[in-house]
Amino acid sequence: MDVAARLGRQFPGRREQIDQLLALLGGADDPAPSCVFVYGPSATGKTSVVRALFAELSAEGRRHAYVNSVECFAPRLLFERVLNAWAGHTPSAENQYANYARCDSVVDFVNAARELLQGSEQAAHYIVVDQAERLRDRGAMLLTALVRLPELTGANIAVVLLSSVVWDKFRPRHGGAPDPHTVFFGYYAKEQMLRIIERDCPADEPAAFFLTFVDAIYEVFHRNCVDLNELRHLVAMLYPKFVQPVYEGQATRSEFARLFKLCQPYFAAASERLYLREISSSEWLKHSAPASAETAPEDVALAIHKISDGGDALDLPYYTKFLLVAAFLASYNPARLDAQYFSRGKGQAKRRRRGQQ
């Protein structure tokens, strides 16, 4: 089975994107594109697919470096991690946790890359940057230097950028970066979501019954939630309560409508508290697990009351919370900087001009 077929089975609904990426990257000695821009909403498989694809290419001897812009919050960290990956170098106690080379600037990185890749300029080397939109805050020339590495080093280097931001909002303002090849990851269709969540079926549960439940959850929540990770979380939290009446003898697996009715109060509580993260998963399990309609029907009402009301905690309106936090943070700003940080327009510049006149 070839790489595309294996990855297509591993990631349902992403065969088209896998074929696009493989076609763009080509063979080990083919000229690689300077930049491939992979974008789309969150929870659409961008990172998982790209990392699995490069794991397959690494088995063929191709070198790649994966970096996350959240972890590499400074250009130096990004440069040094790339060189470590290409050189197969791991900081450890034996080398006093030293990197392959110290790179304080783009020039240092380019020189170190030239030295490292000398003699293997034709072999493709890759840099995968996740959450690449953060590169915009790391200096005006960083992104431009990355996508122009083949020109700067004379080596066969490709940069793969993963982002949830479209390229038009990502493009460097000075216009020094060429337009990349783009690969779009859209939202999953219903059938694709069901195929993915079906794999979360507990080992001791019938797959067909679990899939019927997942279908019901999708129909209840998909109008407000298209995020795959959120739906998987809701399924994991609600399925134990859905199947509980079966083990208590209140209903059989064939009585799906009765099971759905018994679990319906938890669906309402999940949409109000669990999905909006107003209650944690541990709190949900703590309040909902003891409830049983068979042993004490009032326990269900009490559990739902605790979940829905959130106990004695003070609950503020949604925007009021953010305004309160913003006011608290603003109180730590020096008073002399208030106009600079919070004023609209250029009031100070206008006052200076008036004073000069």
CSV table of N, CA and C in Angstrom, one decimal, residues 140-142 144 171-177:
chain,number,residue,atom,x,y,z
A,140,ALA,N,10.0,41.8,11.1
A,140,ALA,CA,9.5,42.1,9.7
A,140,ALA,C,10.0,41.1,8.7
A,141,MET,N,11.3,40.7,8.9
A,141,MET,CA,12.0,39.9,7.8
A,141,MET,C,12.0,38.4,8.0
A,142,LEU,N,11.5,37.9,9.2
A,142,LEU,CA,11.6,36.5,9.5
A,142,LEU,C,10.9,35.6,8.5
A,144,THR,N,9.9,36.4,5.4
A,144,THR,CA,10.5,36.5,4.1
A,144,THR,C,11.7,35.7,4.0
A,171,ARG,N,0.3,37.7,4.5
A,171,ARG,CA,1.3,38.2,3.6
A,171,ARG,C,2.1,39.3,4.3
A,172,PRO,N,3.5,39.3,4.2
A,172,PRO,CA,4.3,40.4,4.7
A,172,PRO,C,4.0,41.7,4.1
A,173,ARG,N,4.0,42.7,4.9
A,173,ARG,CA,3.5,44.0,4.4
A,173,ARG,C,4.5,44.6,3.3
A,174,HIS,N,5.8,44.3,3.5
A,174,HIS,CA,6.7,44.9,2.5
A,174,HIS,C,6.7,44.2,1.2
A,175,GLY,N,6.0,43.1,1.1
A,175,GLY,CA,5.9,42.4,-0.2
A,175,GLY,C,7.1,41.6,-0.7
A,176,GLY,N,8.0,41.3,0.3
A,176,GLY,CA,9.2,40.6,-0.1
A,176,GLY,C,9.0,39.1,-0.3
A,177,ALA,N,7.9,38.5,0.1
A,177,ALA,CA,7.7,37.1,0.1
A,177,ALA,C,6.9,36.7,-1.1
